[in-house]
Short mmCIF file of C-alpha atoms in Angstrom, two decimals:
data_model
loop_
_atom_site.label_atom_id
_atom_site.label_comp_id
_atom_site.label_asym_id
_atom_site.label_seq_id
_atom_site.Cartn_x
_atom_site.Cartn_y
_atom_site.Cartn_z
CA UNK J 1 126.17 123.29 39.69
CA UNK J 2 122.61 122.99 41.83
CA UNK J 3 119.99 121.18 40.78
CA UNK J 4 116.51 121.33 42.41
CA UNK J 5 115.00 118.25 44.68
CA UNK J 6 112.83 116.60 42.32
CA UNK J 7 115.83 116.55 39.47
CA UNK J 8 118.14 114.65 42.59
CA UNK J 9 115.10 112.30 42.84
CA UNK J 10 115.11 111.59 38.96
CA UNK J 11 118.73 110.56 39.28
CA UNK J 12 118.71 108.83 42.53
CA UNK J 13 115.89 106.52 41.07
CA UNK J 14 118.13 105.37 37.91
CA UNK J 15 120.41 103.80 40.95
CA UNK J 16 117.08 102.44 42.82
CA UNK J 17 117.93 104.45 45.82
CA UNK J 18 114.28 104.57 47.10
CA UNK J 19 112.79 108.15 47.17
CA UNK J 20 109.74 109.94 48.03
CA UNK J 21 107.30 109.68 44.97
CA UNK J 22 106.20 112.90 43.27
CA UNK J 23 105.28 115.12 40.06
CA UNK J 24 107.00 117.76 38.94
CA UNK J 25 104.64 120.98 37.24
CA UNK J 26 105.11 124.18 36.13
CA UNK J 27 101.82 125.64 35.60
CA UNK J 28 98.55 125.14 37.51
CA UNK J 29 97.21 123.42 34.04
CA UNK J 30 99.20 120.26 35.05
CA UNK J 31 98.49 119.87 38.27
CA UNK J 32 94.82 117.92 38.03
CA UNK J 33 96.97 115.52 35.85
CA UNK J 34 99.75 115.29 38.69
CA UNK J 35 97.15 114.51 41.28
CA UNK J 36 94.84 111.92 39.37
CA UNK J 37 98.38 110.40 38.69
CA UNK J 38 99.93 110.17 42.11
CA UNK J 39 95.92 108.97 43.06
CA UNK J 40 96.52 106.18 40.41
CA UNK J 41 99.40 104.96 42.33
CA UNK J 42 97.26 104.62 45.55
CA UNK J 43 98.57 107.75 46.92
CA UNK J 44 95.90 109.90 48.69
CA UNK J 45 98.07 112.45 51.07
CA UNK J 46 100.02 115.07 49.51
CA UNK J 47 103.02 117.18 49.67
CA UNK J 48 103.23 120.80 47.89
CA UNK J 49 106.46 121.60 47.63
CA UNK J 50 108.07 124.97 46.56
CA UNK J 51 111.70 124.08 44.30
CA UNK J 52 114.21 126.46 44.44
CA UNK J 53 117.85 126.64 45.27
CA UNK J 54 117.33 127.62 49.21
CA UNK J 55 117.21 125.59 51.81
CA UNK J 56 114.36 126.38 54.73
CA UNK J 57 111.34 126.02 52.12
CA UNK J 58 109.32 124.88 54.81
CA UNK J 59 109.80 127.74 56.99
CA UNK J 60 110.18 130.32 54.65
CA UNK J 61 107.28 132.66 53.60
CA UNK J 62 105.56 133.46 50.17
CA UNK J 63 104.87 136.89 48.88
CA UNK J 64 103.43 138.55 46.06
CA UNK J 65 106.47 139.44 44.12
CA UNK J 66 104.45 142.44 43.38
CA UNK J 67 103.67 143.93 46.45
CA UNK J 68 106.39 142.35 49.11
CA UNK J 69 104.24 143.36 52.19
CA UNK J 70 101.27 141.50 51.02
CA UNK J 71 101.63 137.51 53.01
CA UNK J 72 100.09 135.18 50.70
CA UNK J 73 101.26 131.71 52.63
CA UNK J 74 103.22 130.76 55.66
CA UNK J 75 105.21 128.00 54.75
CA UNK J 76 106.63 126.57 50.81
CA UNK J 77 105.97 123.13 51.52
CA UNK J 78 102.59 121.85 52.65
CA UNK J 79 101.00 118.65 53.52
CA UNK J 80 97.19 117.93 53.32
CA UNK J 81 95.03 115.20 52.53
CA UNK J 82 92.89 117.29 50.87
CA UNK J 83 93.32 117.40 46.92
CA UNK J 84 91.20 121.24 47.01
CA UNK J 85 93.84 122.18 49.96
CA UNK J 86 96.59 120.96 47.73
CA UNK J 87 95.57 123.18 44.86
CA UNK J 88 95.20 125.98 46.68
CA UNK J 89 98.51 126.10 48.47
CA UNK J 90 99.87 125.11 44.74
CA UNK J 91 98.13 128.49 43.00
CA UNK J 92 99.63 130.34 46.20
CA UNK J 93 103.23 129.09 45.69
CA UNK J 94 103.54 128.85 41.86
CA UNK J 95 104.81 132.49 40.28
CA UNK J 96 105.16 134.05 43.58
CA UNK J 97 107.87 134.89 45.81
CA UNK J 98 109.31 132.31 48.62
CA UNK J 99 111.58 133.68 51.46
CA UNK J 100 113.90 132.25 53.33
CA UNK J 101 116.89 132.47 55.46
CA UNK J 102 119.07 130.94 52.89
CA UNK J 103 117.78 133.45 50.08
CA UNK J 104 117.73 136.38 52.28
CA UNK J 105 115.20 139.66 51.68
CA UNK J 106 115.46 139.09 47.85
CA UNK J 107 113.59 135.62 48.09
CA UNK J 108 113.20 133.55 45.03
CA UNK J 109 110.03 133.37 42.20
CA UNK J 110 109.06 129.37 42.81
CA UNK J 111 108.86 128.34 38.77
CA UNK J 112 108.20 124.60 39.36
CA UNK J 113 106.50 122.31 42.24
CA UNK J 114 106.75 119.22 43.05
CA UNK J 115 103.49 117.48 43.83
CA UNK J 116 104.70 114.42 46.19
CA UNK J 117 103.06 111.54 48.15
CA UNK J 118 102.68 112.24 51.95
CA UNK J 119 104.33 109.39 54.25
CA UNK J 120 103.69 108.03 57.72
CA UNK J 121 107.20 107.68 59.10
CA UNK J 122 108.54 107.69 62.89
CA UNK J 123 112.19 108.78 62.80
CA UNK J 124 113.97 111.36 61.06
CA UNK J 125 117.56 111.38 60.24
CA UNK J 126 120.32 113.35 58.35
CA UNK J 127 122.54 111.84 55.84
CA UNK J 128 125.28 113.72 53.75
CA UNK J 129 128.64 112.87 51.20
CA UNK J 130 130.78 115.27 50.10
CA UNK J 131 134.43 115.86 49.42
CA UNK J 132 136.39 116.27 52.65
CA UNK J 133 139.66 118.39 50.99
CA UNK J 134 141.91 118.65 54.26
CA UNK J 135 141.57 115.21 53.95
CA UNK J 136 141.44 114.09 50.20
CA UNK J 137 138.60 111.54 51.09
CA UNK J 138 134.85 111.69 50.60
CA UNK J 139 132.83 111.92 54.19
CA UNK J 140 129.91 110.54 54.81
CA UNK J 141 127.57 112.15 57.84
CA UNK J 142 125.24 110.62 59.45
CA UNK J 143 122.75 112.04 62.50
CA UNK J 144 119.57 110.92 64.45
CA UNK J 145 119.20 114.79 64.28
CA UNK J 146 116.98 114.61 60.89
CA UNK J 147 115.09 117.42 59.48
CA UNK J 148 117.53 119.85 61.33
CA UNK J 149 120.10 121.42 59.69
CA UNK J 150 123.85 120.14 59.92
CA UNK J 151 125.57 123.61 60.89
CA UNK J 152 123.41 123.85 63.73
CA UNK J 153 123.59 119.59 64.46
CA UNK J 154 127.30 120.72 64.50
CA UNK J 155 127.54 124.12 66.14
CA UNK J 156 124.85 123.07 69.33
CA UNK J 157 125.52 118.80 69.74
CA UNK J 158 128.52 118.06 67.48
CA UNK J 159 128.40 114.77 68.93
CA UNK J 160 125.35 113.38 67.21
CA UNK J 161 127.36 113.50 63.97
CA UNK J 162 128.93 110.33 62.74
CA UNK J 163 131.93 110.65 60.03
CA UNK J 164 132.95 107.82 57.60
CA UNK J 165 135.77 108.43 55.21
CA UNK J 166 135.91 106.43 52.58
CA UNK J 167 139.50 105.42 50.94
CA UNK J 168 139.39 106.66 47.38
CA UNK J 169 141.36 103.48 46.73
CA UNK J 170 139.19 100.85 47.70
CA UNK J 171 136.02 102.67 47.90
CA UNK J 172 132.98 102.37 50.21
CA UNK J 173 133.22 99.36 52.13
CA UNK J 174 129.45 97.24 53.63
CA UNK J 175 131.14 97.52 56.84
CA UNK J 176 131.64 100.87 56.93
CA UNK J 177 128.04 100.96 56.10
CA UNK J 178 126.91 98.84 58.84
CA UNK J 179 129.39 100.90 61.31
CA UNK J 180 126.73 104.10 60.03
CA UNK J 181 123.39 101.75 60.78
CA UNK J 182 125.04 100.78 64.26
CA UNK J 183 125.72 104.33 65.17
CA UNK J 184 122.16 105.52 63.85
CA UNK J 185 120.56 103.11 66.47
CA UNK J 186 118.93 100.90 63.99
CA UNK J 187 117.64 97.36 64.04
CA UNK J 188 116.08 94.72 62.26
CA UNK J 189 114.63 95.51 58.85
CA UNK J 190 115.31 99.43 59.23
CA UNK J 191 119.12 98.28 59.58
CA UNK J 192 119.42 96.35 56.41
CA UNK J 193 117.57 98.53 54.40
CA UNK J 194 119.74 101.30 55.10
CA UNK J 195 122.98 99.53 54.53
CA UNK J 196 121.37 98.60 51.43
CA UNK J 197 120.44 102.63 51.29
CA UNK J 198 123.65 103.97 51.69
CA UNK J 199 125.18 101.82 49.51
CA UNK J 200 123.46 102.44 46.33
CA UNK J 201 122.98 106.46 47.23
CA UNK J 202 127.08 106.61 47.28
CA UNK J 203 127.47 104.60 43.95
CA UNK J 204 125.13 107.50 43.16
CA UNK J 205 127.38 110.04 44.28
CA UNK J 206 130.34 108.82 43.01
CA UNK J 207 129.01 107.72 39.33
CA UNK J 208 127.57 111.56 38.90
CA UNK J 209 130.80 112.99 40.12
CA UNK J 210 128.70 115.06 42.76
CA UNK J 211 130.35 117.91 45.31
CA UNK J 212 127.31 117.16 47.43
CA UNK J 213 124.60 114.92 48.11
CA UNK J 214 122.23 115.51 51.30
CA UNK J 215 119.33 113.65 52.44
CA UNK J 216 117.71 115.56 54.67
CA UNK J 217 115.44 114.24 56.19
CA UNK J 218 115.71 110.69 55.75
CA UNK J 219 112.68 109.33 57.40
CA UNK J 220 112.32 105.35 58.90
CA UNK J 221 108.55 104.72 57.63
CA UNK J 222 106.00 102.48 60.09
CA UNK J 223 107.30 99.50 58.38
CA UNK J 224 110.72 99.86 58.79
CA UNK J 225 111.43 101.51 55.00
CA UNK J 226 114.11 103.85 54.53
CA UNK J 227 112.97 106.68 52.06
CA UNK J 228 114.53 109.95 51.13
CA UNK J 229 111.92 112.67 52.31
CA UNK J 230 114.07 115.37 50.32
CA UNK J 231 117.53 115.66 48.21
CA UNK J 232 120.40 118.07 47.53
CA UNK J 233 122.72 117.40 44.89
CA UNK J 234 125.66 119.57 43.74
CA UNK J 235 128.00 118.69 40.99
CA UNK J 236 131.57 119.71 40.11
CA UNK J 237 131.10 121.80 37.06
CA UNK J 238 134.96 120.79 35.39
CA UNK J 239 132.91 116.87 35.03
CA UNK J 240 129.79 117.94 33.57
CA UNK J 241 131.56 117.59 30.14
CA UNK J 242 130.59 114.24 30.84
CA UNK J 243 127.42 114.20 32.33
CA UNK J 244 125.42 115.99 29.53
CA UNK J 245 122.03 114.40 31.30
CA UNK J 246 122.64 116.32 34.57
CA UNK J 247 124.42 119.42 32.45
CA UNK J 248 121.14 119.92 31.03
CA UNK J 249 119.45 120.46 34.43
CA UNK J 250 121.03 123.91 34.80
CA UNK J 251 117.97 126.31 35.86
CA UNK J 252 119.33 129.50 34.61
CA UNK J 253 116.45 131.00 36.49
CA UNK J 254 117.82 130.44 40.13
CA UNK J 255 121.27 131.46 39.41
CA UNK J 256 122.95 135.31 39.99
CA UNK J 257 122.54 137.22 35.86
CA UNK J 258 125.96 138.51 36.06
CA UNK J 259 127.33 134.80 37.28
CA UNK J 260 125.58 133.52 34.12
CA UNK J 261 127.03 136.31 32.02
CA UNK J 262 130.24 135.92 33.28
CA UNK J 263 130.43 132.00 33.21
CA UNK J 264 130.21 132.71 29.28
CA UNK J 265 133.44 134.70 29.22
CA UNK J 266 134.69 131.44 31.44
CA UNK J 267 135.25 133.84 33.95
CA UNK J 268 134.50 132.72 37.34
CA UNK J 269 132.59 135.51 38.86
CA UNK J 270 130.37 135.36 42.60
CA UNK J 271 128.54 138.27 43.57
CA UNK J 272 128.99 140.25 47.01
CA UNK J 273 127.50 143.34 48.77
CA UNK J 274 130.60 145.37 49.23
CA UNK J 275 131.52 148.45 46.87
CA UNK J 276 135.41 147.47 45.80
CA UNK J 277 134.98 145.52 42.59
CA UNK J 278 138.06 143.03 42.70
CA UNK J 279 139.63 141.68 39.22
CA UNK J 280 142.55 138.67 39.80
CA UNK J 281 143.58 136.17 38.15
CA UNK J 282 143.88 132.93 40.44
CA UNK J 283 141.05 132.12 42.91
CA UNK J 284 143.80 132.10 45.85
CA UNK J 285 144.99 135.49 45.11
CA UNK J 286 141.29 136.30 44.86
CA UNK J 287 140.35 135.37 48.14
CA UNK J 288 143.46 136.99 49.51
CA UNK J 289 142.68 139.69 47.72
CA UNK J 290 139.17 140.24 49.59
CA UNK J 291 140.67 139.38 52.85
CA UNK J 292 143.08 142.29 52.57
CA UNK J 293 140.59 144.56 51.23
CA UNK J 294 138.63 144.00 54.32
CA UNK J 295 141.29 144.36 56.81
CA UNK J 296 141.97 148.04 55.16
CA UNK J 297 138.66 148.95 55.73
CA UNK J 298 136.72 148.25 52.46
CA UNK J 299 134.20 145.98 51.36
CA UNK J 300 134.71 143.77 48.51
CA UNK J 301 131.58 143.33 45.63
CA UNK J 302 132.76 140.14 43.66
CA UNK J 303 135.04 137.41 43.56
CA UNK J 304 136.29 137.56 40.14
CA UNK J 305 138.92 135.49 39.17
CA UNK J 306 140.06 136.06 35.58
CA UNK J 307 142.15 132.69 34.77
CA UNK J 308 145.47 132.67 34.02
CA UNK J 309 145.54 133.81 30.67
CA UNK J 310 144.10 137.34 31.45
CA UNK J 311 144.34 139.87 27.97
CA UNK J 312 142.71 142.77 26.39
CA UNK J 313 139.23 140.28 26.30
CA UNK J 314 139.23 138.76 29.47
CA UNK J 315 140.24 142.01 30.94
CA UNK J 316 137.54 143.80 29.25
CA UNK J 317 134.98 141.26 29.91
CA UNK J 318 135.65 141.77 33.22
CA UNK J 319 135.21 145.19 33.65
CA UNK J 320 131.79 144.80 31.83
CA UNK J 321 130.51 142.16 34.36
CA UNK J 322 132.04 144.34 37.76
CA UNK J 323 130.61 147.22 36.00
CA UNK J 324 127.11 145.97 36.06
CA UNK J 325 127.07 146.16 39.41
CA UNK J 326 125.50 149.34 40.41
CA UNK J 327 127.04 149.03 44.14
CA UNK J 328 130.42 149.17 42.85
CA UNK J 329 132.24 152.76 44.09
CA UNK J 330 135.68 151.35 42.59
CA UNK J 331 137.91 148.75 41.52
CA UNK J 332 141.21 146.67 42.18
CA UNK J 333 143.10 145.12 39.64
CA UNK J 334 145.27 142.44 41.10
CA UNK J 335 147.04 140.10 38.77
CA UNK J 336 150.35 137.99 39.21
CA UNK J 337 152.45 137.54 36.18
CA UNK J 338 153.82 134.01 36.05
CA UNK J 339 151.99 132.20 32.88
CA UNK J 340 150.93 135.74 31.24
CA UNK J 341 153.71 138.80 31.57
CA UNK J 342 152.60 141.68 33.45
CA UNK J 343 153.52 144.29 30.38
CA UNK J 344 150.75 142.11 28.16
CA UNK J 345 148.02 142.21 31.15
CA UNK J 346 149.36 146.22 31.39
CA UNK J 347 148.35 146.79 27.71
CA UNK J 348 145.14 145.05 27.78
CA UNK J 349 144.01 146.58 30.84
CA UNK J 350 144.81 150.07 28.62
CA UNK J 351 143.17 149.00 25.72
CA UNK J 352 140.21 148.08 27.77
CA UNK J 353 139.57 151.04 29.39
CA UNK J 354 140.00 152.83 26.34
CA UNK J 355 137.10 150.58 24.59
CA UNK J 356 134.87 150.62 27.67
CA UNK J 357 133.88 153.61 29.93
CA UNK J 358 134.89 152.77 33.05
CA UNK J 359 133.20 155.48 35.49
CA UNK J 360 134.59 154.57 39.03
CA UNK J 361 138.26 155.16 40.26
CA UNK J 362 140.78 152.11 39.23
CA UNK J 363 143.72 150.86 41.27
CA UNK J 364 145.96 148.33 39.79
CA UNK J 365 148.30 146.09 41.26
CA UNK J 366 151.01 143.72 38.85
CA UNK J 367 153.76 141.76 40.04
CA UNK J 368 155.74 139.07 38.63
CA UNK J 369 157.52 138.91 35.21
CA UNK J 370 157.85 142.19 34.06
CA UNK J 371 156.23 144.12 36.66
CA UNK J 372 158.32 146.92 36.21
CA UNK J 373 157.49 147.84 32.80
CA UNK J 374 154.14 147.23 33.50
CA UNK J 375 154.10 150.08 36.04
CA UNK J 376 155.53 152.12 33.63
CA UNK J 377 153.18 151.48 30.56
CA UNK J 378 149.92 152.14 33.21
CA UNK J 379 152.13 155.33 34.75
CA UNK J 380 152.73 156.79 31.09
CA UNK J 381 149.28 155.74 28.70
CA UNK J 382 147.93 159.17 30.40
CA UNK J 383 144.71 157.63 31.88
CA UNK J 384 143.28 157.78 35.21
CA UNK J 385 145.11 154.87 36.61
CA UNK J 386 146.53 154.21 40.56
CA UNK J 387 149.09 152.31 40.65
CA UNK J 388 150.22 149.85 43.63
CA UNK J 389 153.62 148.13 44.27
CA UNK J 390 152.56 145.78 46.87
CA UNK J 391 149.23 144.26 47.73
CA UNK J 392 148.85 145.80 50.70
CA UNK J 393 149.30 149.27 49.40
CA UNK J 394 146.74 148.32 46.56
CA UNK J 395 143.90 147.73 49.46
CA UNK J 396 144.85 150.81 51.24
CA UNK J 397 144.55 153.16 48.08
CA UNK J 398 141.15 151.90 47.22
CA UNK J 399 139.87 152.42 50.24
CA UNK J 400 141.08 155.89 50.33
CA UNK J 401 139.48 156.53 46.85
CA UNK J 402 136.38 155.08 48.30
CA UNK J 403 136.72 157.44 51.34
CA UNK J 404 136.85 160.94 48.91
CA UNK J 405 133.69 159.00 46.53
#
């Protein structure tokens, strides 16, 4: 699960990590009260930012959601000293359309703002912690190459990026903390205070049971303070159950409608821009499931990975949700029997598609404990199934349908 930058600052402040200072709003009628606040606290330059789940808000472009050829602001986070400036940009951002390279053409409606304090600072770096799985250890990264994003950092000087694994069984060590300062450059009080930074932002990470947590930038301010300029925080979704706090920062609004409708079915569904609508059951089989699909010539829609269990529900659910998409030209059934037989997933793919109208061409693929009678039951219940022995037939016979659509 995502959560937007100023929800990361809410939680980063309960461990003290120190933070840019700012006020969330979600209508212009708050944002006098957000400025005379932040002016309280001896704050007079400000920050407009844009929150939504895309990175690049600063270069990105808003548009009127109504008209997408009509520029109404370069830029979804602006700085100005001016609190008239500030509530322009704010009326220009709030309700309208921000584009960026992470959201692509669609762009995203910015629903919220955060109104922060501007800061003097002379260095920006990068920090990140996630969950390093070839290794089975969290990584921290660390770069001098702030305010840049990491794939590039990596892809153009890989060597500016310090790695710290931590041991999961003793934890994150102070000199592993120092080793970071040292190989950031830093001395004197910007040194301790980011030991003392990274310390408390991975008890942070750990406590929330996080995926990710990026700081980018971190700036060094004029006197040596080490502040988080911005935040990203992902969370593994199987822990929420015990983070209701952070569960209830879900924004429904920046998430995919038929991931939402398909997370209530607990199905775990991503859409895609292909035209093959893919139903397995296992998220390995899934992916290998795409990746042949694509090697036959075909494109797939969705990663939809059913669970284990997959019957006449799941199964119908899942047509439902692949069905929604209007891109979708046809679809693959893939499922292994091993917990569930394949006769029972055979039936309740039968009784689905006798319940729902399913309008594109359907190629199905069992194997595993009673694959043969399986075959047999989709062969003989005289509807308009294909049936595949092997996986790589199965990729080669949609595509074919597809071909004749």
């Amino acid at each position: 699960m995502k959560i937007h930058e100023y929800q990361a600052k809410e939680i980063l402040k309960k461990y003290a990590v120190p933070v840019q200072d700012g006020i969330a709003i979600k209508s212009m009628n708050e944002f006098d009260s957000a400025i005379q606040q932040l002016q309280a606290r001896g704050i007079n330059q400000f920050v407009v930012k844009s929150q939504i789940h895309a990175g690049g808000r600063g270069k990105g472009k808003i548009y009127n959601p109504a008209n997408r050829d009509e520029l109404i602001l370069e830029g979804g986070v602006k700085f100005t000293t001016d609190v008239q400036k500030a509530k322009d940009y704010a009326s220009k951002m709030l309700g309208n359309l921000l584009v960026t390279h992470q959201t692509g053409a669609e762009g995203k409606i910015v629903q919220t703002l955060f109104i922060t304090e501007g800061l003097d600072y002379k260095k920006e770096l990068y920090l990140g912690i996630l969950l390093d799985r070839a290794a089975s250890k969290n990584v921290i990264m660390a770069s001098t190459e702030g305010g840049v994003e990491i794939e590039k950092v990596a892809e153009e000087t890989p060597e500016k990026i310090i790695k710290e694994w931590v041991d999961p069984a003793i934890g994150f060590q102070g000199f592993q903390a120092r080793k970071l300062a040292f190989g950031l450059g830093l001395e004197g009080n910007a040194f301790k205070n980011f030991v003392n930074f990274i310390l408390k932002l991975y008890k942070a990470y750990e406590d929330t049971d996080a995926s990710l947590l990026e700081i980018n930038p971190l700036v060094i301010t004029n006197d040596d303070r080490i502040l988080a300029l911005d935040a990203k925080m992902n969370f593994d979704d199987n822990a929420l159950f015990r983070h209701k706090d952070i569960a209830d920062y879900r924004d429904l609004n920046e998430e995919a409608p038929l991931e939402i409708e398909a997370s209530k079915y607990n199905l775990n569904y991503i859409k895609l821009d292909g035209n093959v609508g893919c139903m397995v059951n296992g998220a390995g089989l899934a992916m290998a499931t795409m990746d042949i699909i694509k090697l036959a010539g075909g494109e797939p829609a969705n990663f939809l990975d059913v669970g284990g269990g997959a019957n006449k529900e799941t199964v119908a659910n899942g047509f439902k949700i692949i069905l929604s998409d209007p891109n979708v030209k046809a679809i693959l059934i893939n499922i292994f029997g091993g917990i569930v037989r394949c006769d029972r997933v055979a039936q309740g793919v039968i009784d689905a598609v006798k319940e729902i109208e399913v309008n594109v061409p359907v190629v199905v693929r069992l194997d595993g404990t009673n694959a043969i009678e399986a075959k047999e039951m989709l062969e003989n219940s005289g509807l308009n199934f294909s049936v595949a022995s092997t996986l790589k037939e199965a990729a080669e016979k949609v595509t074919n349908v597809l071909a004749k659509v």
